[in-house]
Every structure is written in C-alpha cells, then in structure tokens.
Amino acid sequence: MSDYVFEPFKIKSVERIPILTRDERAARLKAAGYNVFNLASQDVTVDLLTDSGTGAMSQEQWSAVMRGDEAYAGARSFQRLAETVHDVFGFEHFVPTHQGRAAENVLFPLTVKPGDIIPTNQPFDTTQANIEAAGGAAMELVIEEGVDPTSHHPFKGNIDVERLAALLDDVGTERAPLAVITITNNTGGGQPVSLANLRAAKGVLSDRGVPLYLDACRHAENAFFIQEREPGYADKPIRGIVHETLALADGFTLSAKKDGLANIGGLLATRDEALFERVKQRLIRTEGFPTYGGLAGRDLDAMAVGLREALDERYLRYRVGQVRYLAGRLTEGGVPIVEPPGGHAVYVDAARFLPHIARDEFPGQALATSLYLEGGVRCIEIGGVAFGKIDPQSGETHWPGLELVRLAVPRRVYTQSHLDYVADTVIELYGRRDGVRGLRMTYAPEVLRHFTARFEPVRGD
Ligand SMILES: *Cc1c(COP(=O)(O)O)cnc(C)c1O
C-alpha cells in the first residue's frame, strides 16, 4: 500500500492485548447494555473507541514527567508550557485545563448568554453541550460537501462563509458573542478546514466585530492537510502553517489529549485581556490556580513536549498515512466509508453498511456493537444515538445528517498488523451484514446520551 508510511519509532514498552472468545464477548456486550462505553478495556482486543488521551508518550515526554514541578503557583512546568504555547500558537494569555471540555466550560459561561447563537462549522458533542448549558445554540454551517459522505472535496470541514454572513446579518451580532470553527472537524469525519476558508470566515466575522475561536484539538493534523492540499503551502513547514492558522484566531480551546500527544490536559487561550481576567477567576473556582488548571506539574510538562512533537512532519505523515491505510483496505473490501478519510479516524457509513436497519433502530450502534462481538474491536457510533435530538413538543426525533461509526486510531499505539486485523474484521462482517439486527434504546439520558444509553437487540420475527 503506497500510502503506508512505516512507524517512525521503535517500541520500548509493551502492553499485552486481551483476546476473548466470541461467547465471552457476547456476554460482556449484553452486560454492557450494548453500549461499548460500558465495556472494560480488559475485554477489548483493539481499542479504537477514541484517539483522545490514548496515545503513547515518547521517551522525551516520560523524561519530562520526571521534571514536573509540583509547586502550587508559578511552577517551572507552567513556564515551560507557556514557552510552548507561545512558540507553537503565538498566544500570551492562556490557562491550562484538565481537558478540552473544561476549557469549554470556562469559556462559554463567560461569553454566551441565553438566546445567543454560536456559528460553527460543526461543534463537537461536548462543545455543543457546553454552549447549550450556557443557554446558547450552536449553528452548524459546514459546507454542503461536508455532510456528503461521497464528496471528495479537499476541505470538507470548511464553514459556508455566505451562510455565516447571512446568519449574522439576520440575527444581529449582539446575539453572536463568538464563532467557533473546529479544526479538523471531528463531527464531520475528521475533515480539514483550509486557510483560505478560515481567512474568509475571519473577514466576515471581524467586519461585524464577532471574535473567532478555534476548537484547535487537531491543529497539527489540519496543518498537514493544508500542506498537502492547499495551493501555495506544499513547501511551508507545519509549524509555520499552525502559526498562520492560529494568527487568525482571537482565542482557542484545545484538548491536549489529541495533537498534544498527552494522556490528559487542555488549554484555553484568548487575545481579549478583559476576558482573560474573568477566565482566571472562573478557572480558580472550577479547575485550579491559573498556573496548573486542574493538572499536575508533570502533566503540564508532558503537554509542553507533546505539543512540539506533534509538529514533526515524519510523525504526521505516518499518522495520517496509518488512517489512510485502514481506509484503503476497507474501500478495497467494498465497505462504505466517508471519503476522503480524515486525519484521526476512519468513519464507516453505517447507513449504507446496514441499509435494512431503520434509523430508529440505530444502524450505527448496531454496527459498533457487532464489530466488538465479531472481533473485539471497540469503536463508537456517531449518528442517531450521539446526535439525535428529541423535540420536547412533538416527541419526534430530529436525526443528524450522517449515521457513522468511527474507527479512531490512537497515536503511536497500534501497528500496521493491528490495522490489518481491524480491516479483516470489518470486511468479514460486511460480507454477512444482512444478519445484523437493529437495537432498541431501553434507557436514554437527556444529554450526551451515547455515553450512558442502554440498548437491547430488536427481536427477529
Ligand atoms: C476531544 C474533543 C473535545 C473535548 O476535549 P476533551 O479533552 O475530551 O474534553 C472538543 N472538541 C473536539 C473537536 C474534540 O475532538
């Protein structure tokens, strides 16, 4: 496979992989209420649940962990992180947080009031939940190609700039305290956003005095796609592209569990000094003192090193290459996926994989649970369970555009043969897809329901 780039590292420490029998997996799945979030990791063979916090740290990061300064205030670990944030992102005012959603839970209550609308390309689930908790509503303005799983548009995460302008002119800017663009667009399949698009969106926003915040969890992977696909960027180094991207932002939130190559951590940065003062006050109440933000000093050091390592072009070529390799094998096997694959995951189109299962019997959830049953592969549904919305008046469900299953690839964890095993499992199931049955939801929590909902198989008649 020409796209495959061999692992640019060798393995120094290993973890044994559990392998259960099919009967054991069937029992675990039933006990888990057919929700893979309820499975114990000791029952999972290849864990593609998420690429968040699941990466392997480098020897440089582990060494940095030992340097961690656990002083309550003004730790050297914080100073090292501040240097990284300045060098990588070009921001002075920032706070660490314990993860990405904690940054959101500091930012949105301080900026969003009830009735506000927040234009986005597409929000991540926690971003949407935190905007809604503050009384606002996230408006999805991703380009049309972004919700078409067959489109090969190079930047499917782009925001529709015309609709952005029209929305702001329609609702008025008093009700739009900020806009959020997610790079890469996780919800839409890990799809990148171009610099041209960010620049155009920034123009529309700054004309109207609306600040642009980036959800920059995958800034390095996004930069890799810009280098690869955007005219004029082939010879620009990744760090320069990241700089140019962040220069357009008035602030950003970030989960260091993604391109930070850390197991825990997050950041919130802003150029708004008045807001920054309020950020620090709220942080002290909810996360911790502004120089540690809910983390240990050693975590800050792991982030400080990881955020630099993620800009290594050999690493990124391998990282994106690994996702492409898996996507290529699935496509060869006839499996319908979102094309082209994004940076951190392959998204299988469950609606086309299981066309015989109705939307209200959750084809994505049925596929995710079947992959565990067949091969011990854990992945998640990103479809009707995660994003279905029940109208409180009519009781009807509003279904999201796509019904997907995400095979997220942890960073620097699995090898090519692990991915071959995953591909074989998916392709094998595809051959027998007619036998897969839908699910009935037996317990539905009100928010972020994919984490704790429970199901049972629909009886065949
Ligand atoms: C993971 C993620 C978040 C939330 O970060 P956590 O560290 O999981 O809290 C927000 N936005 C995007 C795009 C993400 O992928």
Coordinates of C-alpha atoms and ligand atoms in Angstrom, one line a residue:
M1 CA 0.0 0.0 0.0
S2 CA 1.9 3.0 -1.3
D3 CA 0.2 5.4 1.2
Y4 CA 1.5 3.5 4.1
V5 CA 4.4 5.1 6.0
F6 CA 6.2 2.8 8.4
E7 CA 6.1 3.7 12.1
P8 CA 8.8 6.3 12.7
F9 CA 9.7 4.9 16.1
K10 CA 10.6 1.6 17.8
I11 CA 8.8 0.1 20.8
K12 CA 10.3 0.3 24.2
S13 CA 7.5 -0.7 26.5
V14 CA 4.6 -3.1 25.6
E15 CA 1.1 -3.9 26.9
R16 CA -0.4 -7.3 26.5
I17 CA -3.6 -7.4 24.3
P18 CA -6.6 -9.4 25.7
I19 CA -8.3 -11.9 23.4
L20 CA -11.7 -13.2 24.4
T21 CA -13.9 -15.9 22.8
R22 CA -16.9 -14.9 20.8
D23 CA -19.2 -16.3 23.6
E24 CA -17.3 -14.2 26.2
R25 CA -17.7 -11.1 24.1
A26 CA -21.4 -11.8 23.6
A27 CA -21.9 -12.0 27.4
R28 CA -19.9 -8.8 28.0
L29 CA -21.9 -6.9 25.4
K30 CA -25.2 -7.9 26.9
A31 CA -24.0 -6.9 30.4
A32 CA -22.8 -3.6 28.9
G33 CA -26.4 -2.8 27.7
Y34 CA -25.0 -2.9 24.1
N35 CA -23.1 0.3 24.8
V36 CA -19.4 -0.1 24.2
F37 CA -18.6 2.7 26.7
N38 CA -19.7 0.2 29.4
L39 CA -17.1 -2.4 28.4
A40 CA -13.9 -2.9 30.5
S41 CA -10.7 -2.4 28.5
Q42 CA -9.5 -5.8 29.6
D43 CA -12.3 -7.2 27.4
V44 CA -11.3 -5.2 24.3
T45 CA -8.8 -6.6 21.7
V46 CA -8.2 -3.5 19.6
D47 CA -9.5 -0.3 21.1
L48 CA -10.5 2.3 18.5
L49 CA -13.0 4.0 20.8
T50 CA -11.2 7.3 20.6
D51 CA -7.9 8.9 19.8
S52 CA -8.3 11.1 22.9
G53 CA -5.7 10.6 25.6
T54 CA -5.0 7.1 24.3
G55 CA -1.7 7.9 22.6
A56 CA 1.7 6.5 23.6
M57 CA 4.0 9.1 25.0
S58 CA 7.6 9.4 23.8
Q59 CA 10.7 8.9 25.9
E60 CA 11.2 12.7 25.9
Q61 CA 7.7 13.1 27.4
W62 CA 8.3 10.5 30.0
S63 CA 11.6 12.2 30.9
A64 CA 9.7 15.5 31.1
V65 CA 7.2 13.9 33.5
M66 CA 10.1 13.3 35.9
R67 CA 11.0 17.0 35.7
G68 CA 7.4 18.0 36.7
D69 CA 7.5 20.9 39.2
E70 CA 4.5 20.4 41.6
A71 CA 4.6 23.9 43.1
Y72 CA 1.1 25.2 43.6
A73 CA 1.8 28.5 41.9
G74 CA 4.4 29.6 39.4
A75 CA 5.8 26.1 38.7
R76 CA 8.6 25.8 36.2
S77 CA 6.4 23.2 34.4
F78 CA 4.0 26.1 33.7
Q79 CA 6.8 28.3 32.4
R80 CA 7.8 25.5 30.0
L81 CA 4.2 25.1 28.8
A82 CA 3.9 28.9 28.4
E83 CA 7.0 28.8 26.1
T84 CA 5.5 26.1 24.1
V85 CA 2.1 27.8 23.8
H86 CA 3.9 31.0 22.7
D87 CA 6.2 29.2 20.2
V88 CA 3.6 26.9 18.7
F89 CA 0.4 29.0 18.8
G90 CA 1.6 32.6 19.2
F91 CA -0.6 33.2 22.3
E92 CA 0.4 35.0 25.5
H93 CA -2.8 34.7 27.6
F94 CA -3.7 31.1 28.3
V95 CA -4.6 28.8 31.1
P96 CA -4.2 25.0 31.3
T97 CA -7.3 23.0 32.0
H98 CA -7.7 19.4 32.8
Q99 CA -9.1 18.6 29.4
G100 CA -10.8 20.2 26.4
R101 CA -14.3 20.3 27.7
A102 CA -13.1 22.0 30.9
A103 CA -11.7 24.8 28.7
E104 CA -15.2 25.0 27.1
N105 CA -16.8 25.1 30.5
V106 CA -14.7 28.1 31.4
L107 CA -15.1 29.9 28.0
F108 CA -18.8 29.6 27.2
P109 CA -20.4 30.6 30.6
L110 CA -18.3 33.8 30.4
T111 CA -19.3 34.7 26.8
V112 CA -22.6 33.1 26.0
K113 CA -26.0 34.3 27.4
P114 CA -29.4 32.7 27.0
G115 CA -30.8 33.1 23.5
D116 CA -27.3 33.6 21.9
I117 CA -26.4 31.7 18.7
I118 CA -22.8 30.5 18.1
P119 CA -22.0 30.0 14.4
T120 CA -19.8 26.9 13.9
N121 CA -18.7 24.6 11.0
Q122 CA -19.8 21.8 13.3
P123 CA -19.5 21.6 17.0
F124 CA -18.0 18.6 18.8
D125 CA -20.5 17.0 21.2
T126 CA -19.1 18.5 24.4
T127 CA -18.8 21.9 22.7
Q128 CA -22.4 21.8 21.7
A129 CA -23.4 20.7 25.2
N130 CA -21.4 23.4 26.9
I131 CA -22.8 26.1 24.6
E132 CA -26.3 24.8 25.3
A133 CA -25.7 24.7 29.1
A134 CA -24.9 28.4 28.9
G135 CA -28.2 29.0 27.2
G136 CA -26.9 29.3 23.6
A137 CA -27.4 27.3 20.5
A138 CA -24.6 26.1 18.1
M139 CA -25.5 26.8 14.5
E140 CA -24.0 24.3 12.0
L141 CA -22.7 26.0 8.9
V142 CA -20.4 23.4 7.4
I143 CA -20.3 23.4 3.6
E144 CA -22.7 21.1 1.8
E145 CA -19.9 18.7 0.7
G146 CA -19.1 18.3 4.4
V147 CA -22.3 16.3 5.0
D148 CA -22.0 14.3 1.8
P149 CA -20.0 11.1 2.6
T150 CA -19.2 10.5 -1.1
S151 CA -17.8 14.0 -1.8
H152 CA -14.0 14.2 -2.3
H153 CA -13.8 17.9 -1.5
P154 CA -10.3 18.5 -0.1
F155 CA -11.5 20.6 2.8
K156 CA -14.8 19.2 3.9
G157 CA -14.6 20.8 7.3
N158 CA -14.9 24.3 5.7
I159 CA -17.6 26.7 7.0
D160 CA -20.1 28.1 4.5
V161 CA -19.0 31.7 4.5
E162 CA -22.1 33.1 2.7
R163 CA -24.4 31.4 5.2
L164 CA -22.2 32.7 8.0
A165 CA -22.6 36.3 6.8
A166 CA -26.4 35.8 6.2
L167 CA -26.9 34.3 9.6
L168 CA -25.1 37.2 11.4
D169 CA -27.0 39.8 9.4
D170 CA -30.2 38.0 10.2
V171 CA -29.9 37.5 14.0
G172 CA -27.7 40.6 14.6
T173 CA -24.3 40.5 16.2
E174 CA -25.5 41.2 19.8
R175 CA -26.7 37.6 19.8
A176 CA -23.5 36.2 18.4
P177 CA -20.8 36.7 21.0
L178 CA -18.3 34.5 19.2
A179 CA -17.9 31.9 16.4
V180 CA -16.3 28.5 16.8
I181 CA -14.5 26.7 14.0
T182 CA -13.4 23.1 14.7
I183 CA -10.1 22.0 13.1
T184 CA -10.2 19.3 12.0
N185 CA -14.0 18.8 12.0
N186 CA -14.3 15.7 14.2
T187 CA -18.1 15.5 14.0
G188 CA -18.0 15.6 10.2
G189 CA -15.4 12.9 9.9
G190 CA -12.1 14.5 10.9
Q191 CA -12.2 16.7 7.9
P192 CA -9.8 19.7 7.5
V193 CA -10.5 23.4 7.2
S194 CA -8.4 25.4 4.7
L195 CA -6.6 28.5 5.5
A196 CA -8.4 30.3 2.7
N197 CA -11.7 29.4 4.3
L198 CA -10.5 30.5 7.8
R199 CA -9.4 33.8 6.3
A200 CA -12.7 34.4 4.6
A201 CA -14.6 33.5 7.7
K202 CA -12.4 35.7 9.8
G203 CA -13.1 38.6 7.3
V204 CA -16.9 38.2 7.7
L205 CA -16.6 38.0 11.5
S206 CA -14.2 40.9 12.1
D207 CA -16.3 43.1 9.8
R208 CA -19.1 42.5 12.3
G209 CA -17.0 42.6 15.4
V210 CA -17.5 38.9 16.2
P211 CA -14.4 37.1 17.6
L212 CA -13.3 33.8 16.0
Y213 CA -12.4 31.0 18.4
L214 CA -10.9 27.8 17.1
D215 CA -11.5 24.4 18.6
A216 CA -7.9 23.5 17.8
C217 CA -7.7 19.9 19.1
R218 CA -6.2 18.7 15.8
H219 CA -4.3 21.7 14.7
A220 CA -1.3 19.7 13.6
E221 CA -3.3 17.2 11.5
N222 CA -5.2 20.1 10.0
A223 CA -1.9 21.8 9.1
F224 CA -0.7 18.5 7.5
F225 CA -3.7 18.5 5.2
I226 CA -3.2 22.2 4.3
Q227 CA 0.5 21.4 3.4
E228 CA -0.7 18.5 1.3
R229 CA -3.8 20.1 -0.4
E230 CA -3.9 23.8 -0.2
P231 CA -2.3 25.7 -3.2
G232 CA 0.9 27.5 -2.1
Y233 CA 1.5 25.5 1.1
A234 CA 3.4 22.4 -0.2
D235 CA 6.8 23.9 0.9
K236 CA 5.7 25.6 4.1
P237 CA 6.7 23.9 7.3
I238 CA 4.0 22.5 9.6
R239 CA 4.9 24.9 12.4
G240 CA 4.5 27.9 10.0
I241 CA 1.1 26.7 8.9
V242 CA 0.0 26.2 12.5
H243 CA 1.2 29.7 13.3
E244 CA -0.6 31.2 10.3
T245 CA -3.8 29.3 11.3
L246 CA -3.7 30.5 14.9
A247 CA -2.9 34.0 13.9
L248 CA -6.4 34.3 12.5
A249 CA -7.9 33.3 15.9
D250 CA -9.0 35.6 18.7
G251 CA -8.8 32.6 21.0
F252 CA -8.9 28.8 21.1
T253 CA -9.8 25.8 23.2
L254 CA -7.8 22.6 22.8
S255 CA -7.7 19.1 24.2
A256 CA -4.1 18.1 24.7
K257 CA -5.3 14.5 24.5
K258 CA -5.3 14.8 20.7
D259 CA -2.5 16.6 19.0
G260 CA -1.0 17.4 22.4
L261 CA 0.1 13.7 22.5
A262 CA -0.6 13.7 26.2
N263 CA -2.9 11.4 28.2
I264 CA -4.6 14.4 29.9
G265 CA -4.7 18.1 29.6
G266 CA -6.3 21.1 27.8
L267 CA -5.8 24.8 27.0
L268 CA -7.9 27.9 26.8
A269 CA -6.2 30.9 25.2
T270 CA -7.5 34.4 24.3
R271 CA -6.3 37.7 23.0
D272 CA -9.0 39.5 25.0
E273 CA -7.3 40.8 28.1
A274 CA -10.5 41.7 29.9
L275 CA -12.0 38.3 29.2
F276 CA -8.7 36.7 30.3
E277 CA -9.1 38.2 33.8
R278 CA -12.5 36.6 34.1
V279 CA -11.2 33.3 32.7
K280 CA -8.7 33.2 35.5
Q281 CA -11.3 33.9 38.2
R282 CA -13.6 31.2 36.9
L283 CA -10.7 28.8 36.5
I284 CA -9.7 29.2 40.1
R285 CA -13.3 28.4 41.1
T286 CA -13.7 25.3 38.8
E287 CA -10.3 24.0 37.8
G288 CA -7.5 25.3 39.9
F289 CA -4.9 28.1 40.1
P290 CA -4.1 29.6 36.6
T291 CA -0.6 28.1 36.5
Y292 CA -1.8 24.5 36.9
G293 CA -5.5 24.4 35.9
G294 CA -6.6 21.1 37.3
L295 CA -3.4 19.3 36.3
A296 CA -0.2 18.1 38.0
G297 CA 3.0 19.8 37.1
R298 CA 4.2 16.6 35.3
D299 CA 1.1 16.7 33.1
L300 CA 2.0 20.3 32.0
D301 CA 5.5 19.1 31.1
A302 CA 4.1 16.1 29.1
M303 CA 1.9 18.6 27.2
A304 CA 4.7 21.1 26.7
V305 CA 6.8 18.4 24.9
G306 CA 3.9 16.7 23.1
L307 CA 2.6 19.8 21.5
R308 CA 6.0 20.3 19.9
E309 CA 6.4 16.7 18.9
A310 CA 3.0 16.7 17.0
L311 CA 4.5 19.2 14.5
D312 CA 7.1 16.7 13.3
E313 CA 6.4 16.0 9.7
R314 CA 7.6 12.4 9.7
Y315 CA 5.2 11.7 12.6
L316 CA 2.3 13.4 10.8
R317 CA 3.0 11.6 7.6
Y318 CA 2.9 8.3 9.4
R319 CA -0.1 9.3 11.5
V320 CA -2.3 10.4 8.6
G321 CA -0.8 7.5 6.5
Q322 CA -1.9 5.0 9.0
V323 CA -5.5 6.2 8.9
R324 CA -5.3 6.2 5.1
Y325 CA -4.0 2.6 5.0
L326 CA -7.0 1.4 7.1
A327 CA -9.4 3.4 4.9
G328 CA -7.8 2.0 1.7
R329 CA -8.1 -1.6 2.9
L330 CA -11.8 -1.0 3.8
T331 CA -12.6 0.6 0.5
E332 CA -10.9 -2.3 -1.4
G333 CA -13.1 -4.6 0.6
G334 CA -16.2 -2.7 -0.6
V335 CA -17.0 -1.2 2.8
P336 CA -18.7 2.2 2.5
I337 CA -16.7 4.9 4.3
V338 CA -16.6 8.7 4.5
E339 CA -14.3 9.8 1.7
P340 CA -11.7 11.0 1.7
P341 CA -10.6 9.8 5.2
G342 CA -9.8 12.4 7.7
G343 CA -6.8 12.7 10.0
H344 CA -7.5 10.7 13.1
A345 CA -10.2 8.1 12.2
V346 CA -11.9 6.2 9.5
Y347 CA -15.7 6.8 9.5
V348 CA -17.7 3.8 8.3
D349 CA -21.1 4.9 6.7
A350 CA -23.4 2.7 8.8
A351 CA -26.5 3.9 6.8
R352 CA -25.0 2.3 3.7
F353 CA -23.4 -0.6 5.5
L354 CA -26.8 -1.6 7.1
P355 CA -29.5 -0.2 4.8
H356 CA -32.0 -2.8 6.1
I357 CA -31.9 -1.2 9.6
A358 CA -34.3 1.7 10.2
R359 CA -32.9 5.0 11.7
D360 CA -34.8 4.4 14.9
E361 CA -33.2 1.0 15.3
F362 CA -29.7 2.7 15.3
P363 CA -27.7 1.2 12.5
G364 CA -24.5 2.9 13.8
Q365 CA -24.9 1.4 17.3
A366 CA -25.7 -2.0 15.8
L367 CA -22.6 -1.9 13.6
A368 CA -20.3 -0.7 16.5
T369 CA -21.6 -3.5 18.8
S370 CA -21.3 -6.1 16.0
L371 CA -17.7 -5.2 15.4
Y372 CA -17.0 -5.8 19.1
L373 CA -18.9 -9.1 19.0
E374 CA -17.0 -10.3 15.9
G375 CA -13.5 -9.2 16.6
G376 CA -13.3 -7.5 20.0
V377 CA -12.8 -4.2 18.1
R378 CA -14.2 -1.2 20.0
C379 CA -15.4 1.9 18.1
I380 CA -18.2 4.4 18.5
E381 CA -21.4 5.4 16.9
I382 CA -21.5 9.0 15.7
G383 CA -25.1 9.2 14.4
G384 CA -28.6 9.0 15.8
V385 CA -27.6 8.0 19.3
A386 CA -24.9 10.7 19.7
F387 CA -26.7 13.5 17.9
G388 CA -30.4 12.6 17.6
K389 CA -32.5 15.3 19.2
I390 CA -35.9 14.7 20.6
D391 CA -38.3 17.6 20.1
P392 CA -39.8 18.3 23.5
Q393 CA -43.2 19.4 22.0
S394 CA -43.8 16.7 19.3
G395 CA -41.7 14.0 20.9
E396 CA -40.3 13.3 17.4
T397 CA -36.6 12.7 16.9
H398 CA -34.6 15.0 14.7
W399 CA -31.9 12.8 13.1
P400 CA -28.4 14.1 12.2
G401 CA -27.3 14.2 8.6
L402 CA -24.9 11.2 8.9
E403 CA -25.1 7.8 10.6
L404 CA -21.5 6.9 11.1
V405 CA -19.3 4.5 13.1
R406 CA -15.9 5.9 13.9
L407 CA -12.7 3.8 14.0
A408 CA -10.4 6.3 15.8
V409 CA -6.7 5.5 15.6
P410 CA -4.8 6.2 18.8
R411 CA -1.5 8.0 18.2
R412 CA 1.7 5.8 18.1
V413 CA -0.1 2.8 19.7
Y414 CA -1.1 0.2 17.1
T415 CA 1.0 -1.2 14.2
Q416 CA 0.1 -2.0 10.6
S417 CA -0.8 -5.6 11.5
H418 CA -3.3 -4.4 14.1
L419 CA -4.9 -2.3 11.5
D420 CA -5.0 -5.3 9.1
Y421 CA -6.8 -7.3 11.8
V422 CA -9.3 -4.5 12.2
A423 CA -9.8 -4.3 8.4
D424 CA -10.3 -8.1 8.2
T425 CA -12.9 -7.9 11.0
V426 CA -14.9 -5.1 9.3
I427 CA -14.7 -6.7 5.8
E428 CA -15.8 -10.1 7.2
L429 CA -18.8 -8.6 8.9
Y430 CA -19.6 -6.7 5.7
G431 CA -19.9 -10.0 3.9
R432 CA -22.6 -11.1 6.4
R433 CA -24.2 -7.7 7.0
D434 CA -27.8 -8.9 6.3
G435 CA -27.7 -10.9 9.5
V436 CA -27.0 -7.8 11.7
R437 CA -30.1 -6.6 13.6
G438 CA -31.1 -3.2 14.9
L439 CA -31.3 -2.1 18.6
R440 CA -34.0 -0.7 20.8
M441 CA -33.0 2.0 23.3
T442 CA -34.0 0.9 26.8
Y443 CA -32.5 3.8 28.7
A444 CA -31.9 7.3 27.3
P445 CA -30.2 10.0 29.4
E446 CA -31.1 13.6 28.4
V447 CA -27.7 14.9 27.3
L448 CA -24.7 13.3 25.7
R449 CA -26.7 10.1 25.6
H450 CA -24.2 7.9 23.7
F451 CA -22.1 7.7 26.9
T452 CA -24.6 6.1 29.1
A453 CA -27.6 4.9 27.0
R454 CA -28.6 1.2 27.1
F455 CA -30.0 -1.0 24.4
E456 CA -31.2 -4.4 23.6
P457 CA -31.4 -6.2 20.2
V458 CA -34.6 -5.9 18.3
R459 CA -36.2 -9.4 18.1
G460 CA -36.1 -11.0 14.7
D461 CA -39.5 -12.3 13.6
Ligands
LIG1 C1 -12.0 15.8 22.2 C2 -12.6 17.0 21.7 C3 -13.1 18.0 22.6 C4 -13.1 17.8 24.1 O1 -11.9 17.5 24.6 P1 -11.8 16.6 25.9 O2 -10.3 16.6 26.3 O3 -12.2 15.2 25.5 O4 -12.6 17.1 27.0 C5 -13.5 19.1 22.0 N1 -13.5 19.3 20.7 C6 -13.1 18.4 19.8 C7 -13.1 18.6 18.3 C8 -12.6 17.2 20.3 O5 -12.2 16.3 19.4

